[in-house]
């Protein structure tokens, strides 16, 4: 009897413990019609989620668009539709606490006719702005601060930043950008209604310097800093923090001359008036970066890196690494990045950009004259591929990393998780991470499974959790799901959201209604 009681207590404990590890307290589901375009999911943090898509319904030469708002319980609060001239395509989105902004660009990319659609979430009021740019701007970046629209891109292969005043209907080109051999790396809005523009000055295949310019919402320059880059090092990617805290950091990846693979990471704390070089680290100097390799091989790379630094003959390990965002806290900054395998090109002319829409990436920005050097890490990134891409091309993400910098910009810790056997047709983020007081969490999905790695910041102990994506009905069963049209995001507090398209069969409904195709979002809680 005691043994039986102990067995049931143990079983109860296991069940409760498993539930506490990874929970899915809410799910949103919508029938998917094959003729509709995929949803774009807009993360509004504590304000919920927004879903936007272009439909294939037309009236009088205009195309129907749909916007759905969900609260943090994934309850639908708004479902609205609107029509825009069918010659305009979705080009980007932004949001603030009261508004969602959708940008549309005329499909004839030889001109710069734009429409900005503003939806005021509290008043449920729609305002449309027509923006006419007289210059032939190839768009790569977009954002909204107050009543000012930030447009970044290139004119004749030279970086250009435009600021459009919606109230006064005045457009201005910010001075100091139309410079040859410079590349626009990042345009990012800060929390204090300013924005950063980050460029690199190219010298052949190397980087001569980074330039950071910070502006207020009217285009008044507040900061103009230069960061010289040592000879022999090339900046591949760069993003800035968002001034959630007082200090600003630049971080990204670097390579050796002539290589488009990353050899390591770098950072630089912005100190106004000081022309300082970034600090550089090789991957072999990180503690936990090589979790996707065997322990023996990872330790061998770290040992060779250490020996190379001491004798002045560098040992370089290189891979693809894409930085996606910077987390800010009182101890410093955390760079979230993903490593991935080589892109395979077959029967492809990489300069052919006739079709900027490839798969379901975040945004149809398509132009970067320097795109062969490295893909940009901006959410609204230029498209790297046209529709002549061979079916044999694929990208294999194989790990996600969080690299911790202190308030001086020095690395003091790093953590990573291996990503198991995911193949996607284009470069995009497949994992995300959350930081709590005592742990870091990585989460990704593989088909119908959620996979989490949680690492204690106190003792580096690791918990691995795997759970099926929860369905609406206990009689529902999962039939099919693809990784190519799905995503995951760190939402707010300890919550993630995960979305995708599923084929579901219900075992008790009538025969004709047994199988349904749905778009879904699940809310996921990590303790």
Coordinates of C-alpha atoms in Angstrom, one line a residue:
X1 CA 0.0 0.0 0.0
X2 CA 2.8 2.4 0.9
X3 CA 4.6 1.6 -2.4
X4 CA 1.3 2.2 -4.3
X5 CA 0.9 5.6 -2.5
X6 CA 4.5 6.5 -3.3
X7 CA 4.0 5.7 -7.0
X8 CA 0.9 7.9 -7.3
X9 CA 2.7 10.8 -5.4
X10 CA 5.6 10.5 -7.7
X11 CA 3.4 10.5 -10.8
X12 CA 1.5 13.5 -9.5
X13 CA 4.8 15.4 -8.8
X14 CA 6.1 14.6 -12.3
X15 CA 2.8 15.9 -13.9
X16 CA 2.8 19.1 -11.9
X17 CA 6.5 19.7 -12.5
X18 CA 6.1 19.2 -16.3
X19 CA 3.2 21.6 -16.4
X20 CA 5.1 24.2 -14.4
X21 CA 8.0 24.1 -16.9
X22 CA 6.3 25.2 -20.1
X23 CA 2.6 26.2 -20.2
X24 CA 0.3 27.4 -23.1
X25 CA -2.5 29.4 -21.4
X26 CA -4.1 30.7 -24.5
X27 CA -4.6 30.0 -28.3
X28 CA -6.0 32.0 -31.2
X29 CA -7.1 30.2 -34.3
X30 CA -8.5 31.4 -37.6
X31 CA -9.5 29.4 -40.7
X32 CA -7.0 29.7 -43.4
X33 CA -8.2 30.1 -47.0
X34 CA -5.6 29.1 -49.6
X35 CA -6.2 32.2 -51.7
X36 CA -5.3 34.6 -48.9
X37 CA -1.8 35.9 -48.2
X38 CA 0.1 34.9 -45.0
X39 CA -0.4 37.0 -41.9
X40 CA 2.4 39.4 -40.7
X41 CA 2.5 39.2 -36.8
X42 CA 3.2 42.6 -35.1
X43 CA 4.4 42.3 -31.6
X44 CA 3.0 45.2 -29.5
X45 CA 4.4 43.9 -26.2
X46 CA 1.9 44.5 -23.3
X47 CA -0.6 45.9 -25.8
X48 CA -1.1 42.5 -27.5
X49 CA -0.5 41.4 -31.0
X50 CA -1.6 42.7 -34.4
X51 CA -2.2 40.5 -37.5
X52 CA -2.0 42.1 -40.9
X53 CA -2.4 40.5 -44.4
X54 CA -3.2 41.4 -48.0
X55 CA -6.3 39.5 -49.2
X56 CA -7.0 38.5 -52.8
X57 CA -10.3 40.3 -52.9
X58 CA -10.6 43.3 -55.2
X59 CA -13.2 46.1 -55.8
X60 CA -13.0 48.8 -58.4
X61 CA -9.3 48.6 -58.8
X62 CA -8.5 48.4 -55.1
X63 CA -7.2 45.5 -53.0
X64 CA -8.7 44.5 -49.7
X65 CA -6.4 44.4 -46.6
X66 CA -7.2 43.0 -43.2
X67 CA -6.0 44.0 -39.7
X68 CA -6.9 42.0 -36.6
X69 CA -6.0 43.0 -33.0
X70 CA -5.6 40.5 -30.2
X71 CA -5.2 41.3 -26.5
X72 CA -2.7 39.5 -24.2
X73 CA -5.2 36.7 -23.6
X74 CA -5.3 36.3 -27.4
X75 CA -8.9 37.4 -27.5
X76 CA -9.8 39.2 -30.7
X77 CA -10.7 42.9 -30.0
X78 CA -10.8 44.3 -33.6
X79 CA -11.2 42.8 -37.0
X80 CA -11.2 45.5 -39.7
X81 CA -10.7 45.7 -43.4
X82 CA -9.7 48.5 -45.8
X83 CA -9.0 49.1 -49.4
X84 CA -5.9 50.5 -51.1
X85 CA -5.1 51.0 -54.8
X86 CA -4.1 47.5 -56.1
X87 CA -0.8 48.9 -57.5
X88 CA 0.5 49.4 -54.0
X89 CA 2.2 46.6 -52.0
X90 CA 2.9 46.3 -48.3
X91 CA 6.3 47.6 -47.6
X92 CA 6.6 47.8 -43.8
X93 CA 5.0 48.3 -40.4
X94 CA 5.7 50.1 -37.1
X95 CA 3.7 50.8 -33.9
X96 CA 3.6 52.9 -30.8
X97 CA 1.4 52.6 -27.7
X98 CA -1.7 54.1 -29.5
X99 CA -1.1 53.4 -33.2
X100 CA -0.3 50.8 -35.8
X101 CA 1.4 52.1 -39.0
X102 CA 1.4 50.2 -42.3
X103 CA 3.5 51.5 -45.2
X104 CA 2.7 50.7 -48.8
X105 CA 4.8 51.3 -51.9
X106 CA 3.7 51.5 -55.5
X107 CA 4.7 48.3 -57.2
X108 CA 6.5 50.2 -59.9
X109 CA 9.7 50.6 -57.9
X110 CA 11.1 53.2 -60.3
X111 CA 9.2 55.9 -58.5
X112 CA 8.7 56.7 -54.8
X113 CA 4.9 56.9 -54.2
X114 CA 4.1 55.8 -50.7
X115 CA 0.9 55.4 -48.6
X116 CA 1.1 55.4 -44.8
X117 CA -2.0 53.9 -43.2
X118 CA -2.4 54.9 -39.5
X119 CA -4.8 53.0 -37.2
X120 CA -5.5 54.6 -33.9
X121 CA -6.3 51.6 -31.7
X122 CA -8.3 53.4 -29.0
X123 CA -10.5 55.5 -31.3
X124 CA -10.5 52.7 -34.0
X125 CA -9.9 55.5 -36.5
X126 CA -8.1 55.2 -39.8
X127 CA -6.0 58.0 -41.3
X128 CA -4.3 57.7 -44.7
X129 CA -1.3 59.8 -45.7
X130 CA -0.1 60.0 -49.3
X131 CA 3.7 60.5 -49.4
X132 CA 5.3 61.6 -52.7
X133 CA 9.1 61.6 -52.8
X134 CA 10.6 63.4 -55.8
X135 CA 13.8 61.4 -55.6
X136 CA 14.3 57.8 -56.7
X137 CA 14.8 56.4 -53.2
X138 CA 15.5 52.6 -53.0
X139 CA 13.9 51.9 -49.6
X140 CA 15.6 49.8 -47.0
X141 CA 14.4 51.1 -43.6
X142 CA 11.2 52.6 -42.2
X143 CA 9.9 53.9 -38.9
X144 CA 7.5 56.5 -37.3
X145 CA 8.2 58.9 -34.5
X146 CA 5.3 61.1 -33.6
X147 CA 4.1 62.7 -36.8
X148 CA 7.4 62.1 -38.6
X149 CA 8.1 59.2 -40.9
X150 CA 11.7 58.0 -41.2
X151 CA 12.7 56.6 -44.6
X152 CA 16.2 55.1 -45.1
X153 CA 17.6 53.8 -48.3
X154 CA 19.8 54.5 -51.3
X155 CA 19.9 57.0 -54.1
X156 CA 22.4 56.1 -56.8
X157 CA 24.1 53.6 -54.4
X158 CA 24.6 56.3 -51.8
X159 CA 22.8 56.2 -48.4
X160 CA 20.0 58.6 -47.9
X161 CA 17.7 59.4 -44.9
X162 CA 14.5 61.3 -45.4
X163 CA 12.1 62.7 -42.8
X164 CA 8.5 63.2 -43.8
X165 CA 6.5 65.7 -41.6
X166 CA 2.9 64.3 -41.8
X167 CA 1.3 67.4 -40.3
X168 CA 2.9 70.0 -42.4
X169 CA 3.4 67.7 -45.5
X170 CA 7.0 68.6 -45.8
X171 CA 9.8 66.2 -46.7
X172 CA 13.4 66.8 -46.0
X173 CA 16.6 64.9 -46.9
X174 CA 18.9 64.9 -43.9
X175 CA 22.4 66.2 -44.8
X176 CA 25.6 64.3 -44.6
X177 CA 24.6 60.9 -46.1
X178 CA 25.1 61.0 -49.9
X179 CA 28.7 59.7 -49.7
X180 CA 30.2 57.1 -52.0
X181 CA 31.5 53.8 -50.5
X182 CA 29.3 54.0 -47.4
X183 CA 26.7 51.4 -46.4
X184 CA 23.6 51.9 -44.3
X185 CA 23.7 49.3 -41.6
X186 CA 20.9 50.2 -39.2
X187 CA 18.2 52.8 -38.6
X188 CA 16.6 52.3 -35.2
X189 CA 14.1 54.3 -33.1
X190 CA 15.0 55.0 -29.4
X191 CA 12.6 55.0 -26.5
X192 CA 13.0 58.8 -26.0
X193 CA 11.6 59.8 -29.5
X194 CA 15.0 60.0 -31.1
X195 CA 16.5 57.7 -33.7
X196 CA 19.9 56.3 -34.6
X197 CA 21.5 56.0 -38.1
X198 CA 24.5 53.7 -38.3
X199 CA 26.8 53.6 -41.4
X200 CA 30.1 52.0 -42.3
X201 CA 32.7 53.6 -44.6
X202 CA 34.0 51.0 -47.0
X203 CA 37.7 50.7 -48.1
X204 CA 37.7 48.0 -50.8
X205 CA 36.5 44.9 -48.9
X206 CA 37.4 46.3 -45.5
X207 CA 35.8 48.8 -43.2
X208 CA 37.5 52.0 -42.5
X209 CA 35.1 53.4 -39.9
X210 CA 31.7 53.2 -38.4
X211 CA 29.6 56.4 -38.1
X212 CA 26.7 56.9 -35.7
X213 CA 24.3 59.8 -36.0
X214 CA 21.4 60.4 -33.6
X215 CA 18.5 62.7 -34.4
X216 CA 15.4 64.0 -32.7
X217 CA 12.0 63.6 -34.4
X218 CA 12.4 66.8 -36.4
X219 CA 15.7 65.9 -37.9
X220 CA 18.0 68.0 -35.6
X221 CA 21.2 66.1 -35.1
X222 CA 22.1 65.4 -31.5
X223 CA 25.1 63.1 -31.9
X224 CA 27.7 62.5 -34.6
X225 CA 30.4 60.0 -33.7
X226 CA 33.1 58.2 -35.6
X227 CA 34.6 54.8 -34.6
X228 CA 37.8 53.8 -36.5
X229 CA 38.1 50.1 -37.4
X230 CA 41.5 48.5 -37.2
X231 CA 43.2 47.5 -40.5
X232 CA 42.4 44.0 -41.6
X233 CA 38.9 43.9 -39.9
X234 CA 35.7 44.2 -41.8
X235 CA 32.4 45.1 -40.2
X236 CA 29.7 42.7 -41.4
X237 CA 26.6 43.7 -39.4
X238 CA 25.7 46.2 -36.7
X239 CA 22.8 47.2 -34.6
X240 CA 22.3 49.7 -31.8
X241 CA 20.5 49.6 -28.5
X242 CA 17.4 51.8 -28.1
X243 CA 18.3 54.0 -25.1
X244 CA 16.1 52.2 -22.7
X245 CA 18.9 52.9 -20.4
X246 CA 21.2 56.0 -20.5
X247 CA 24.1 54.3 -22.3
X248 CA 24.1 53.4 -26.0
X249 CA 25.9 50.4 -27.4
X250 CA 26.8 49.3 -31.0
X251 CA 27.3 45.5 -31.5
X252 CA 27.5 43.1 -34.4
X253 CA 29.8 40.8 -36.3
X254 CA 33.2 41.2 -38.1
X255 CA 35.3 39.3 -40.6
X256 CA 38.7 39.2 -42.1
X257 CA 39.5 40.8 -45.5
X258 CA 37.4 39.4 -48.3
X259 CA 35.3 37.0 -46.3
X260 CA 31.5 37.3 -45.8
X261 CA 31.5 34.9 -42.9
X262 CA 31.7 36.1 -39.3
X263 CA 34.9 35.5 -37.3
X264 CA 33.5 36.9 -34.1
X265 CA 31.6 39.8 -32.5
X266 CA 32.5 43.3 -31.5
X267 CA 31.0 46.1 -29.4
X268 CA 31.5 49.8 -28.6
X269 CA 29.9 51.9 -25.9
X270 CA 29.1 55.4 -27.4
X271 CA 31.0 58.1 -25.5
X272 CA 30.2 61.5 -27.0
X273 CA 33.3 63.3 -28.1
X274 CA 35.5 60.3 -27.9
X275 CA 36.7 58.6 -31.1
X276 CA 37.3 55.1 -29.8
X277 CA 37.8 51.8 -31.6
X278 CA 35.3 48.9 -31.0
X279 CA 36.5 45.9 -29.0
X280 CA 36.7 42.7 -31.0
X281 CA 36.4 39.0 -29.9
X282 CA 36.9 35.8 -31.8
X283 CA 34.3 33.1 -31.4
X284 CA 36.9 30.9 -29.8
X285 CA 37.1 33.4 -26.9
X286 CA 33.5 32.8 -25.9
X287 CA 32.7 30.2 -23.3
X288 CA 29.6 28.5 -24.5
X289 CA 29.3 29.5 -28.2
X290 CA 30.1 26.0 -29.6
X291 CA 27.2 24.1 -28.1
X292 CA 26.2 23.0 -31.6
X293 CA 29.5 21.1 -32.0
X294 CA 30.8 18.1 -30.1
X295 CA 32.4 19.1 -26.8
X296 CA 35.8 17.8 -28.0
X297 CA 35.8 19.9 -31.2
X298 CA 34.5 23.0 -29.3
X299 CA 37.3 22.8 -26.8
X300 CA 39.9 22.3 -29.5
X301 CA 38.8 25.5 -31.3
X302 CA 39.0 27.5 -28.1
X303 CA 42.4 26.1 -27.3
X304 CA 43.7 26.9 -30.8
X305 CA 42.2 30.4 -30.5
X306 CA 44.0 31.0 -27.2
X307 CA 47.3 29.8 -28.6
X308 CA 46.9 32.0 -31.7
X309 CA 46.3 35.1 -29.7
X310 CA 49.4 34.4 -27.5
X311 CA 51.7 33.8 -30.4
X312 CA 50.3 36.4 -32.8
X313 CA 49.2 33.9 -35.4
X314 CA 45.4 34.0 -35.2
X315 CA 43.3 30.9 -35.5
X316 CA 40.0 31.8 -37.1
X317 CA 36.8 29.9 -36.9
X318 CA 34.1 31.4 -39.2
X319 CA 30.4 30.9 -39.6
X320 CA 27.2 32.8 -40.5
X321 CA 25.9 34.8 -37.5
X322 CA 23.0 37.2 -37.6
X323 CA 22.4 39.6 -34.7
X324 CA 18.7 40.3 -34.2
X325 CA 18.2 42.4 -31.1
X326 CA 19.9 43.9 -28.0
X327 CA 18.3 43.5 -24.6
X328 CA 19.2 46.2 -22.1
X329 CA 19.3 45.8 -18.3
X330 CA 21.0 47.3 -15.3
X331 CA 24.1 45.1 -15.7
X332 CA 24.7 46.0 -19.3
X333 CA 23.5 44.7 -22.7
X334 CA 22.7 41.3 -24.2
X335 CA 23.1 40.5 -27.9
X336 CA 20.8 37.9 -29.3
X337 CA 22.1 36.3 -32.4
X338 CA 21.6 33.1 -34.5
X339 CA 24.3 31.1 -36.4
X340 CA 23.4 29.3 -39.6
X341 CA 24.9 27.3 -42.4
X342 CA 26.1 28.4 -45.8
X343 CA 23.5 29.5 -48.3
X344 CA 23.6 27.3 -51.4
X345 CA 23.2 29.0 -54.8
X346 CA 22.3 26.9 -57.8
X347 CA 21.6 28.4 -61.2
X348 CA 21.2 31.8 -59.6
X349 CA 22.3 35.3 -60.6
X350 CA 22.5 37.1 -57.2
X351 CA 22.1 40.5 -58.8
X352 CA 18.7 39.6 -60.2
X353 CA 16.2 41.4 -57.9
X354 CA 13.2 41.5 -60.2
X355 CA 10.9 40.1 -57.6
X356 CA 11.4 41.5 -54.1
X357 CA 8.9 39.2 -52.6
X358 CA 10.4 35.9 -51.7
X359 CA 8.6 33.5 -49.3
X360 CA 7.0 35.1 -46.2
X361 CA 9.8 37.3 -44.9
X362 CA 9.2 40.3 -42.6
X363 CA 9.1 43.0 -45.2
X364 CA 9.4 43.6 -48.9
X365 CA 12.3 46.0 -48.7
X366 CA 14.6 44.8 -51.5
X367 CA 17.5 47.1 -52.2
X368 CA 21.1 47.1 -50.8
X369 CA 23.9 47.7 -53.3
X370 CA 26.3 46.0 -51.0
X371 CA 24.1 43.0 -50.2
X372 CA 26.8 40.5 -51.3
X373 CA 28.9 41.5 -48.3
X374 CA 26.5 40.4 -45.6
X375 CA 22.7 40.4 -45.0
X376 CA 21.6 43.3 -42.8
X377 CA 20.1 42.5 -39.4
X378 CA 17.4 45.1 -39.6
X379 CA 13.8 43.8 -39.2
X380 CA 12.9 45.6 -42.4
X381 CA 15.7 44.2 -44.4
X382 CA 16.5 44.2 -48.1
X383 CA 15.5 41.1 -49.9
X384 CA 18.5 39.0 -50.9
X385 CA 16.9 36.7 -53.4
X386 CA 14.7 36.9 -56.4
X387 CA 12.1 34.4 -57.7
X388 CA 14.7 32.6 -59.8
X389 CA 16.1 30.9 -56.7
X390 CA 16.6 27.2 -57.1
X391 CA 14.6 24.8 -55.0
X392 CA 17.8 23.3 -53.7
X393 CA 18.7 26.5 -51.8
X394 CA 18.1 26.4 -48.1
X395 CA 19.4 27.8 -44.8
X396 CA 20.0 25.7 -41.7
X397 CA 20.0 27.6 -38.4
X398 CA 22.1 25.6 -36.0
X399 CA 22.3 27.7 -32.8
X400 CA 21.1 30.7 -30.9
X401 CA 23.3 32.7 -28.6
X402 CA 23.0 35.4 -25.9
X403 CA 26.2 37.3 -25.4
X404 CA 26.4 39.4 -22.2
X405 CA 28.3 42.8 -22.2
X406 CA 28.8 44.9 -19.1
X407 CA 28.2 48.6 -19.0
X408 CA 31.7 49.2 -20.4
X409 CA 30.9 47.0 -23.4
X410 CA 33.1 44.1 -22.4
X411 CA 31.9 40.5 -22.7
X412 CA 31.5 38.8 -19.3
X413 CA 29.4 35.8 -20.2
X414 CA 27.6 34.0 -23.0
X415 CA 25.0 31.2 -23.4
X416 CA 23.7 29.3 -26.3
X417 CA 21.3 26.5 -27.4
X418 CA 21.5 24.1 -30.3
X419 CA 18.8 24.3 -32.9
X420 CA 17.9 20.8 -34.2
X421 CA 17.4 20.1 -37.9
X422 CA 15.4 23.1 -39.1
X423 CA 15.6 24.0 -42.8
X424 CA 14.1 27.3 -44.1
X425 CA 14.1 28.8 -47.6
X426 CA 15.3 32.3 -46.5
X427 CA 17.2 33.9 -43.7
X428 CA 15.0 34.8 -40.8
X429 CA 14.9 34.5 -37.0
X430 CA 13.8 31.1 -35.8
X431 CA 14.5 31.4 -32.0
X432 CA 14.0 34.0 -29.3
X433 CA 15.1 34.4 -25.8
X434 CA 14.0 35.8 -22.4
X435 CA 16.0 37.0 -19.4
X436 CA 14.6 36.7 -15.9
X437 CA 16.3 37.5 -12.6
X438 CA 17.9 34.1 -12.3
X439 CA 17.9 32.4 -15.7
X440 CA 18.0 32.8 -19.5
X441 CA 15.5 31.0 -21.7
X442 CA 15.8 30.0 -25.4
X443 CA 12.7 28.8 -27.2
X444 CA 12.2 27.6 -30.8
X445 CA 9.7 25.4 -32.6
X446 CA 10.2 22.4 -34.8
X447 CA 7.1 21.5 -36.7
X448 CA 4.6 20.8 -33.9
X449 CA 7.0 20.8 -31.0
X450 CA 8.1 23.6 -28.7
X451 CA 11.7 23.2 -27.5
X452 CA 13.1 25.3 -24.6
X453 CA 16.5 25.4 -23.0
X454 CA 16.7 27.2 -19.7
X455 CA 20.0 28.0 -18.0
X456 CA 20.4 29.1 -14.4
X457 CA 22.5 32.3 -14.0
X458 CA 23.5 31.1 -10.5
X459 CA 25.0 27.7 -11.2
X460 CA 24.8 27.2 -15.0
X461 CA 22.5 24.2 -14.5
X462 CA 20.4 23.4 -17.6
X463 CA 16.8 22.3 -18.0
X464 CA 15.6 21.1 -21.4
X465 CA 11.8 21.1 -22.1
X466 CA 9.9 19.8 -25.0
X467 CA 6.2 20.0 -25.5
X468 CA 3.6 19.6 -28.3
X469 CA 1.8 22.8 -29.4
X470 CA -1.5 22.8 -27.6
X471 CA -4.7 22.6 -29.8
X472 CA -8.1 24.1 -29.1
X473 CA -10.1 20.9 -28.6
X474 CA -9.2 17.7 -26.8
X475 CA -10.5 15.8 -29.8
X476 CA -8.2 17.7 -32.2
X477 CA -5.1 16.0 -33.6
X478 CA -2.3 17.5 -35.5
X479 CA -1.8 16.4 -39.0
X480 CA 0.8 18.7 -40.7
X481 CA 2.8 21.9 -40.0
X482 CA 5.7 23.4 -42.0
X483 CA 8.6 25.3 -40.5
X484 CA 8.8 27.6 -43.5
X485 CA 5.7 29.7 -42.5
X486 CA 5.9 30.0 -38.8
X487 CA 7.6 32.1 -36.1
X488 CA 8.3 32.7 -32.5
X489 CA 8.8 35.9 -30.5
X490 CA 9.6 37.1 -27.0
X491 CA 6.4 38.9 -26.0
X492 CA 6.4 40.4 -22.5
X493 CA 7.4 39.4 -19.0
X494 CA 7.9 35.6 -19.1
X495 CA 5.7 35.1 -22.2
X496 CA 6.5 34.1 -25.7
X497 CA 4.1 33.8 -28.6
X498 CA 4.4 31.2 -31.4
X499 CA 2.5 31.2 -34.7
X500 CA 2.1 29.1 -37.8
X501 CA -0.2 27.2 -40.1
X502 CA -1.6 23.8 -39.2
X503 CA -3.7 21.1 -40.7
X504 CA -5.9 19.7 -37.9
X505 CA -8.3 16.7 -37.8
X506 CA -11.1 16.5 -35.3
X507 CA -12.0 12.9 -34.4
X508 CA -15.7 13.5 -33.5
X509 CA -17.0 16.1 -36.0
X510 CA -18.9 15.2 -39.1
X511 CA -16.8 13.8 -42.0
X512 CA -16.9 16.9 -44.1
X513 CA -15.7 19.1 -41.2
X514 CA -13.1 16.7 -39.8
X515 CA -10.0 18.4 -41.3
X516 CA -9.4 22.1 -41.2
X517 CA -6.6 24.4 -42.2
X518 CA -5.9 27.1 -39.6
X519 CA -3.6 30.0 -38.8
X520 CA -2.8 29.9 -35.1
X521 CA -1.0 31.8 -32.3
X522 CA -0.2 30.2 -29.0
X523 CA 0.8 32.1 -25.8
X524 CA 3.7 30.3 -24.1
X525 CA 4.8 30.8 -20.5
X526 CA 8.2 30.0 -19.1
X527 CA 8.5 29.9 -15.3

